[in-house]
């Protein structure tokens, strides 16, 4: 590992990625000079970086490596053929990937709590960070979103714990392995294993193989694996870890739930251990998945001997920006923003909102934007997932260069199928969708916006329009 003295210049290539921006902030807080370059600069990460006084250069020109930095962190959005990447490779500037840098320079020998799985990583990592903070552990954390209890996605550790979102996506163009393999896990929460990231993984077996690698590096002596016992793919890899394992689920596992109530401002449920009642929690968040996300963090606190008041901690949890976040309630119409990246999560989220007491119609505005959702591979799954909405509005996906080699998502076909039972339509400009909602939505209705991007600035636009009579 290259030694970096305080004040050394670190440059981030692809700095506006959620994890990259977080690490950049951590490095700034550690006393380094930080700069970055990116070609997709938009909030909330651009805002977070600006608040830290970190300058961002537009694009990936070789000139952005001047003046010469002491070290470069290369994000996984960077391809070998990029001009800046070519210039880096030809130079003698030391460089590393984000996960390698996090492991070596931030986590170090601390107790690393890694939250992994296809679904729920960001929210569960945020909950775990908050519980550790309330316990007084002064933890560091790196989250794939902005935790509202902290107002940012990272925190420099002042104690012996570090909480991190364990992404299975690949590391960098020079390291085609899952990010979480660098995070030195001691306690692991594994929420789910499904096929995702079709641009990285061949099939489900390839995904399972990646998570198997994570289980192999948890230390059996003092390690801990908290896993979703209702996930059949997780069960396939459990024998690979010989240390302590604790299971959870809605109905199956050491820890389970019952009496789940979906309320207008959150979810309340009972917690059982081996069938016996232990606690009742209220979490001011929406979505069925957040029941088991909270349960997993509750178990972590119990297993690691935390002494805090867990009921109080969970009731004070404010959630994560863009994860089922209530962004406004104009004229009594709740507007929710959700990151939505996988049909299973989309389906569960919609079903949870439909179960809430005293709620009206559910308007779903969906943008297929991720590399996987723009492909036809999940077309039928997304169609079925969206059926729970009363009014469904789907954005025409933007066709990118890498999409042309494979069959893309046919949203017109999806809408035709959905219209057999629901009201569904396609739109190109968000103003079309906003106007439909403005005409049809009434007090107690909910508008659920599902996208993992800026979505043509729909969020503020729809709040402004709905506020008008």
Coordinates of C-alpha atoms in Angstrom, one line a residue:
X1 CA 0.0 0.0 0.0
X2 CA 1.3 3.4 -1.0
X3 CA 1.8 5.7 2.0
X4 CA -0.1 9.0 1.8
X5 CA 0.7 11.8 4.1
X6 CA -1.9 14.3 5.4
X7 CA -2.5 16.9 2.7
X8 CA -1.7 14.6 -0.2
X9 CA -3.7 15.1 -3.4
X10 CA -6.2 12.3 -4.2
X11 CA -8.1 12.4 -7.5
X12 CA -11.4 10.5 -8.0
X13 CA -12.3 9.3 -11.5
X14 CA -16.1 9.0 -11.6
X15 CA -16.5 11.0 -8.4
X16 CA -20.3 11.5 -8.6
X17 CA -21.2 7.8 -8.0
X18 CA -22.8 7.4 -4.6
X19 CA -20.0 5.4 -3.1
X20 CA -17.3 7.4 -4.8
X21 CA -18.7 10.7 -3.5
X22 CA -18.9 9.2 -0.1
X23 CA -15.3 8.0 -0.1
X24 CA -14.2 11.4 -1.5
X25 CA -15.9 13.0 1.5
X26 CA -14.2 10.5 3.9
X27 CA -10.8 11.3 2.4
X28 CA -11.4 15.0 2.7
X29 CA -12.3 14.5 6.4
X30 CA -9.1 12.6 6.8
X31 CA -7.2 15.6 5.8
X32 CA -6.4 15.0 2.1
X33 CA -6.8 17.4 -0.8
X34 CA -9.6 15.9 -3.0
X35 CA -10.6 16.6 -6.6
X36 CA -12.7 14.6 -9.0
X37 CA -14.0 14.2 -12.5
X38 CA -17.3 12.9 -13.9
X39 CA -19.6 13.3 -16.8
X40 CA -22.9 12.7 -14.9
X41 CA -23.0 15.5 -12.4
X42 CA -26.4 15.8 -10.5
X43 CA -27.8 15.9 -7.0
X44 CA -27.8 14.6 -4.4
X45 CA -24.1 13.6 -4.7
X46 CA -23.0 16.8 -6.5
X47 CA -24.6 18.9 -3.8
X48 CA -22.9 16.8 -1.1
X49 CA -19.5 17.2 -2.8
X50 CA -20.0 21.0 -3.2
X51 CA -20.8 21.3 0.5
X52 CA -17.5 19.6 1.3
X53 CA -15.6 22.1 -1.0
X54 CA -14.6 19.4 -3.5
X55 CA -14.3 20.6 -7.0
X56 CA -15.6 18.5 -9.9
X57 CA -14.1 18.6 -13.4
X58 CA -16.6 17.8 -16.3
X59 CA -15.7 14.8 -18.4
X60 CA -12.7 12.4 -18.5
X61 CA -10.0 14.5 -20.2
X62 CA -6.3 13.5 -19.6
X63 CA -5.8 17.2 -18.6
X64 CA -7.7 16.5 -15.4
X65 CA -4.7 14.6 -14.1
X66 CA -2.8 17.9 -14.0
X67 CA -1.5 19.0 -11.7
X68 CA -0.3 15.5 -11.0
X69 CA -2.2 13.9 -8.0
X70 CA -0.4 11.7 -5.5
X71 CA -3.0 9.0 -5.8
X72 CA -6.0 8.2 -8.0
X73 CA -9.2 6.3 -7.0
X74 CA -10.8 4.7 -10.1
X75 CA -14.6 4.2 -10.1
X76 CA -16.3 1.3 -11.8
X77 CA -17.9 3.6 -14.4
X78 CA -14.5 4.1 -15.9
X79 CA -13.5 2.0 -18.9
X80 CA -10.0 1.3 -20.0
X81 CA -10.5 3.2 -23.3
X82 CA -11.4 6.5 -21.6
X83 CA -8.8 9.2 -22.3
X84 CA -8.2 9.8 -18.6
X85 CA -7.8 6.1 -17.9
X86 CA -5.2 5.8 -20.7
X87 CA -3.3 8.7 -19.4
X88 CA -3.3 7.2 -15.9
X89 CA -2.1 3.8 -17.1
X90 CA 0.8 5.4 -19.0
X91 CA 1.9 7.4 -16.0
X92 CA 3.5 6.3 -12.8
X93 CA 0.7 7.7 -10.6
X94 CA -0.4 5.0 -8.0
X95 CA -4.0 4.1 -8.2
X96 CA -6.6 1.7 -6.8
X97 CA -10.3 0.9 -6.9
X98 CA -12.8 2.3 -4.5
X99 CA -13.3 -1.0 -2.5
X100 CA -9.6 -1.6 -2.2
X101 CA -9.1 2.0 -0.9
X102 CA -12.0 1.7 1.6
X103 CA -10.6 -1.6 2.9
X104 CA -7.0 -0.5 3.3
X105 CA -7.4 3.2 4.2
X106 CA -10.7 3.5 6.1
X107 CA -11.9 0.1 7.5
X108 CA -8.4 -1.1 8.3
X109 CA -8.7 -3.3 11.4
X110 CA -12.0 -2.1 12.6
X111 CA -15.1 -4.3 13.2
X112 CA -16.6 -4.2 9.7
X113 CA -20.4 -4.6 9.5
X114 CA -21.2 -5.4 5.8
X115 CA -24.8 -5.3 4.6
X116 CA -25.2 -7.3 1.3
X117 CA -28.0 -8.7 -0.8
X118 CA -30.0 -7.9 -3.9
X119 CA -32.6 -5.8 -2.0
X120 CA -32.6 -3.5 1.0
X121 CA -28.8 -2.8 1.3
X122 CA -29.0 1.0 1.5
X123 CA -31.9 1.2 4.0
X124 CA -30.5 -1.6 6.2
X125 CA -27.0 -0.1 6.2
X126 CA -28.5 3.2 7.2
X127 CA -30.5 1.6 10.1
X128 CA -27.4 -0.3 11.3
X129 CA -25.3 2.9 11.2
X130 CA -28.0 4.7 13.2
X131 CA -28.2 1.9 15.8
X132 CA -24.4 1.9 16.2
X133 CA -24.4 5.7 16.6
X134 CA -27.2 5.5 19.2
X135 CA -25.2 2.8 21.0
X136 CA -22.3 5.4 21.3
X137 CA -19.9 3.4 19.2
X138 CA -18.9 6.5 17.1
X139 CA -19.0 4.3 13.9
X140 CA -17.8 5.2 10.5
X141 CA -20.1 4.3 7.6
X142 CA -20.3 4.4 3.8
X143 CA -23.9 4.1 2.4
X144 CA -25.2 4.0 -1.1
X145 CA -27.6 6.9 -0.3
X146 CA -28.0 9.8 2.0
X147 CA -29.1 8.7 5.5
X148 CA -31.5 11.4 6.7
X149 CA -30.4 10.9 10.4
X150 CA -26.9 12.0 9.4
X151 CA -27.7 14.2 6.3
X152 CA -24.9 12.6 4.3
X153 CA -23.8 9.2 3.0
X154 CA -20.6 8.8 5.0
X155 CA -19.0 9.3 8.4
X156 CA -15.4 9.1 9.4
X157 CA -15.0 6.5 12.2
X158 CA -13.9 7.7 15.6
X159 CA -14.4 4.3 17.2
X160 CA -13.8 0.6 16.3
X161 CA -16.8 0.0 14.1
X162 CA -17.4 0.6 10.4
X163 CA -20.7 -0.1 8.6
X164 CA -20.7 -0.4 4.9
X165 CA -23.1 -1.3 2.1
X166 CA -21.7 -4.4 0.4
X167 CA -22.3 -4.1 -3.3
X168 CA -22.0 -7.1 -5.5
X169 CA -21.3 -5.0 -8.6
X170 CA -17.8 -5.3 -10.0
X171 CA -14.9 -3.3 -8.7
X172 CA -13.1 -1.6 -11.6
X173 CA -11.9 -2.3 -15.1
X174 CA -8.8 -3.8 -13.7
X175 CA -10.5 -5.9 -11.0
X176 CA -13.6 -7.7 -12.2
X177 CA -14.7 -9.0 -8.8
X178 CA -17.5 -8.0 -6.4
X179 CA -16.8 -4.9 -4.3
X180 CA -17.7 -6.6 -1.0
X181 CA -14.7 -8.9 -1.2
X182 CA -12.5 -5.9 -0.1
X183 CA -14.5 -4.9 2.9
X184 CA -13.0 -7.2 5.6
X185 CA -16.4 -8.4 7.0
X186 CA -16.8 -9.5 10.6
X187 CA -20.6 -9.1 10.9
X188 CA -22.6 -9.7 7.7
X189 CA -26.3 -9.1 7.1
X190 CA -27.4 -11.0 3.9
X191 CA -30.9 -9.9 2.8
X192 CA -31.5 -11.7 -0.5
X193 CA -29.8 -13.2 -3.5
X194 CA -31.5 -12.8 -6.9
X195 CA -30.4 -12.4 -10.5
X196 CA -29.5 -8.7 -11.1
X197 CA -26.9 -6.6 -13.0
X198 CA -27.4 -8.4 -16.3
X199 CA -24.5 -6.3 -17.6
X200 CA -22.1 -8.0 -15.1
X201 CA -23.5 -11.4 -14.4
X202 CA -24.2 -14.2 -16.9
X203 CA -27.0 -15.8 -14.9
X204 CA -28.3 -16.6 -11.4
X205 CA -25.6 -19.2 -10.7
X206 CA -23.0 -16.5 -11.5
X207 CA -24.6 -14.2 -8.9
X208 CA -24.8 -17.0 -6.3
X209 CA -21.1 -17.6 -6.9
X210 CA -20.3 -14.0 -6.0
X211 CA -22.2 -14.1 -2.7
X212 CA -20.5 -17.5 -1.9
X213 CA -17.2 -15.6 -2.1
X214 CA -18.4 -13.2 0.6
X215 CA -19.4 -16.0 3.0
X216 CA -15.9 -17.6 2.6
X217 CA -14.1 -14.5 4.0
X218 CA -16.2 -14.0 7.2
X219 CA -13.9 -15.1 10.1
X220 CA -15.4 -18.2 11.7
X221 CA -14.0 -17.4 15.2
X222 CA -15.6 -14.1 15.9
X223 CA -17.7 -13.6 12.8
X224 CA -21.4 -13.4 12.5
X225 CA -23.8 -14.1 9.6
X226 CA -27.4 -12.8 9.9
X227 CA -29.3 -14.1 6.9
X228 CA -32.8 -14.2 5.4
X229 CA -33.9 -17.8 5.9
X230 CA -36.8 -17.5 3.4
X231 CA -34.4 -16.9 0.5
X232 CA -33.7 -20.3 -1.2
X233 CA -30.6 -19.1 -2.9
X234 CA -29.0 -18.1 0.4
X235 CA -29.6 -21.6 1.7
X236 CA -27.5 -23.0 -1.1
X237 CA -24.3 -21.2 0.1
X238 CA -24.8 -21.4 3.9
X239 CA -22.5 -24.5 4.3
X240 CA -19.6 -22.3 3.1
X241 CA -19.6 -20.4 6.5
X242 CA -18.8 -22.4 9.6
X243 CA -19.1 -19.6 12.2
X244 CA -22.2 -18.3 14.0
X245 CA -25.3 -18.0 11.8
X246 CA -28.6 -16.4 12.9
X247 CA -31.7 -16.5 10.6
X248 CA -34.7 -14.3 10.2
X249 CA -37.8 -14.0 8.1
X250 CA -41.5 -13.1 8.1
X251 CA -42.5 -16.7 9.1
X252 CA -39.4 -18.8 9.0
X253 CA -36.2 -18.4 11.0
X254 CA -34.8 -18.0 14.5
X255 CA -36.4 -14.5 14.5
X256 CA -39.7 -13.8 12.9
X257 CA -42.5 -11.3 12.7
X258 CA -46.3 -11.1 13.2
X259 CA -49.2 -8.6 13.4
X260 CA -47.7 -6.4 10.7
X261 CA -49.7 -3.2 10.3
X262 CA -49.1 -0.8 7.4
X263 CA -50.0 2.6 8.7
X264 CA -50.1 6.0 6.9
X265 CA -46.8 7.1 8.4
X266 CA -44.9 3.8 8.7
X267 CA -45.1 0.1 9.7
X268 CA -45.6 -1.5 13.1
X269 CA -45.0 -5.2 13.9
X270 CA -44.2 -7.8 16.6
X271 CA -40.9 -9.5 16.9
X272 CA -40.6 -13.1 17.9
X273 CA -37.6 -15.3 18.9
X274 CA -38.2 -19.0 18.3
X275 CA -41.9 -18.4 18.4
X276 CA -42.0 -16.3 21.6
X277 CA -42.9 -12.6 21.6
X278 CA -39.9 -10.3 22.3
X279 CA -40.8 -6.8 21.2
X280 CA -43.0 -4.5 19.2
X281 CA -41.4 -2.0 16.8
X282 CA -42.6 1.0 14.9
X283 CA -40.5 2.1 12.0
X284 CA -41.6 5.4 10.3
X285 CA -40.9 3.9 6.8
X286 CA -43.1 2.3 4.1
X287 CA -42.7 -1.1 2.4
X288 CA -42.9 -4.7 3.5
X289 CA -39.2 -5.2 3.0
X290 CA -38.5 -2.6 5.8
X291 CA -40.0 -5.0 8.3
X292 CA -37.2 -7.6 7.7
X293 CA -34.6 -4.9 7.1
X294 CA -35.3 -3.6 10.6
X295 CA -35.5 -7.1 12.1
X296 CA -32.0 -7.9 10.7
X297 CA -30.5 -4.8 12.4
X298 CA -32.4 -5.6 15.6
X299 CA -30.8 -9.0 15.6
X300 CA -27.3 -7.5 15.0
X301 CA -27.8 -5.3 18.1
X302 CA -28.9 -8.3 20.2
X303 CA -26.1 -10.6 19.0
X304 CA -23.4 -8.0 19.5
X305 CA -24.6 -7.1 23.0
X306 CA -25.8 -3.5 22.4
X307 CA -27.4 -1.9 25.4
X308 CA -29.4 1.0 23.7
X309 CA -33.2 1.3 23.7
X310 CA -34.0 -0.3 20.3
X311 CA -37.7 0.7 20.3
X312 CA -36.6 4.4 20.6
X313 CA -33.8 4.1 18.1
X314 CA -36.1 2.6 15.4
X315 CA -38.9 5.1 16.0
X316 CA -36.3 7.9 15.5
X317 CA -35.0 6.5 12.3
X318 CA -35.7 9.0 9.5
X319 CA -35.0 6.8 6.5
X320 CA -32.9 7.4 3.4
X321 CA -33.3 9.9 0.6
X322 CA -34.8 8.3 -2.5
X323 CA -35.8 5.1 -0.7
X324 CA -39.6 5.3 -0.2
X325 CA -39.1 8.9 0.9
X326 CA -42.1 11.1 1.5
X327 CA -41.0 14.3 -0.4
X328 CA -44.2 16.2 -0.1
X329 CA -48.0 16.1 0.6
X330 CA -49.5 18.8 -1.6
X331 CA -53.3 19.0 -1.2
X332 CA -53.3 15.9 0.9
X333 CA -51.7 13.8 -1.9
X334 CA -48.6 11.9 -0.6
X335 CA -45.7 12.0 -3.1
X336 CA -43.1 9.2 -2.5
X337 CA -39.7 8.9 -4.2
X338 CA -38.2 5.4 -4.5
X339 CA -35.0 4.1 -6.1
X340 CA -36.7 1.1 -7.7
X341 CA -34.2 -1.1 -9.5
X342 CA -35.5 -4.7 -9.5
X343 CA -39.0 -6.1 -10.2
X344 CA -39.1 -8.0 -6.9
X345 CA -38.6 -4.8 -5.0
X346 CA -41.0 -2.9 -7.2
X347 CA -43.7 -5.5 -6.6
X348 CA -43.2 -5.6 -2.8
X349 CA -43.2 -1.8 -2.6
X350 CA -46.4 -1.4 -4.6
X351 CA -48.1 -4.1 -2.6
X352 CA -47.1 -2.5 0.7
X353 CA -48.5 0.9 -0.3
X354 CA -51.8 -0.8 -1.4
X355 CA -52.1 -2.4 2.1
X356 CA -51.9 0.9 4.0
X357 CA -55.0 1.8 6.0
X358 CA -57.2 4.7 4.9
X359 CA -55.4 5.4 1.7
X360 CA -56.9 6.2 -1.7
X361 CA -55.7 5.4 -5.2
X362 CA -52.0 4.5 -6.0
X363 CA -50.4 6.3 -8.9
X364 CA -47.2 4.6 -10.1
X365 CA -44.7 6.6 -12.3
X366 CA -41.9 4.2 -13.4
X367 CA -38.7 4.9 -15.3
X368 CA -36.8 1.9 -16.5
X369 CA -33.3 3.5 -16.3
X370 CA -30.8 0.9 -14.9
X371 CA -28.8 -1.3 -17.2
X372 CA -30.9 -4.3 -16.3
X373 CA -34.3 -2.7 -16.4
X374 CA -33.7 -1.4 -20.0
X375 CA -33.3 -4.9 -21.2
X376 CA -36.2 -7.3 -22.1
X377 CA -34.9 -9.9 -19.6
X378 CA -37.3 -8.7 -16.8
X379 CA -40.1 -7.5 -19.1
X380 CA -42.8 -9.9 -17.8
X381 CA -41.6 -9.5 -14.2
X382 CA -41.9 -5.7 -14.4
X383 CA -45.4 -6.0 -16.0
X384 CA -46.6 -8.2 -13.2
X385 CA -44.9 -6.1 -10.5
X386 CA -46.7 -2.9 -11.7
X387 CA -50.1 -4.5 -11.7
X388 CA -50.7 -3.5 -8.1
X389 CA -51.0 0.2 -9.1
X390 CA -54.3 1.8 -9.9
X391 CA -52.9 4.2 -12.5
X392 CA -49.5 3.2 -14.1
X393 CA -47.4 5.7 -16.1
X394 CA -44.2 4.3 -17.7
X395 CA -41.4 6.4 -19.2
X396 CA -40.0 5.4 -22.6
X397 CA -36.5 4.2 -21.7
X398 CA -33.5 6.1 -23.2
X399 CA -31.6 3.8 -25.5
X400 CA -27.9 3.8 -24.8
X401 CA -25.1 2.6 -27.0
X402 CA -24.6 -0.6 -25.0
X403 CA -28.3 -1.4 -25.4
X404 CA -28.2 -1.8 -29.2
X405 CA -26.6 -5.3 -29.0
X406 CA -29.5 -6.8 -27.1
X407 CA -33.3 -6.7 -27.1
X408 CA -34.7 -3.8 -25.1
X409 CA -37.7 -3.4 -22.9
X410 CA -40.9 -3.0 -24.9
X411 CA -42.9 -0.5 -22.8
X412 CA -45.7 -0.3 -25.4
X413 CA -46.3 -4.0 -25.0
X414 CA -46.2 -3.7 -21.2
X415 CA -48.8 -1.0 -21.3
X416 CA -51.1 -3.0 -23.6
X417 CA -51.0 -5.9 -21.2
X418 CA -51.6 -3.7 -18.1
X419 CA -54.5 -1.9 -19.8
X420 CA -56.4 -5.2 -19.7
X421 CA -57.0 -4.7 -16.0
X422 CA -55.6 -1.3 -15.0
X423 CA -55.2 2.2 -16.4
X424 CA -51.7 2.4 -18.0
X425 CA -49.9 4.7 -20.4
X426 CA -46.5 5.5 -21.9
X427 CA -44.9 9.0 -21.8
X428 CA -41.7 10.6 -23.1
X429 CA -41.7 13.9 -21.2
X430 CA -42.5 13.9 -17.5
X431 CA -44.8 16.8 -17.9
X432 CA -47.3 14.4 -19.6
X433 CA -47.3 12.1 -16.6
X434 CA -47.5 15.1 -14.2
X435 CA -50.5 16.5 -16.0
X436 CA -52.3 13.1 -15.8
X437 CA -51.7 12.9 -12.1
X438 CA -52.8 16.5 -11.6
X439 CA -56.1 15.8 -13.3
X440 CA -56.9 12.6 -11.5
X441 CA -55.3 12.6 -8.0
X442 CA -57.3 13.6 -4.9
X443 CA -56.6 13.9 -1.2
X444 CA -55.5 10.6 0.4
X445 CA -54.1 9.3 -2.9
X446 CA -50.4 8.4 -3.2
X447 CA -48.1 9.1 -6.1
X448 CA -45.1 6.6 -6.1
X449 CA -42.2 7.8 -8.4
X450 CA -39.8 4.9 -9.1
X451 CA -36.5 5.7 -10.8
X452 CA -32.8 5.5 -9.9
X453 CA -31.9 8.8 -11.7
X454 CA -32.8 12.5 -12.0
X455 CA -35.9 11.6 -14.1
X456 CA -36.1 15.0 -15.9
X457 CA -36.5 16.8 -12.6
X458 CA -39.9 15.3 -12.0
X459 CA -39.7 15.5 -8.2
X460 CA -40.0 19.2 -7.8
X461 CA -42.1 19.7 -10.9
X462 CA -44.8 17.3 -9.6
X463 CA -44.9 18.9 -6.2
X464 CA -45.3 22.4 -7.7
X465 CA -48.1 21.2 -10.1
X466 CA -50.0 19.3 -7.5
X467 CA -50.0 22.3 -5.2
X468 CA -52.1 24.1 -7.8
X469 CA -55.8 23.7 -7.6

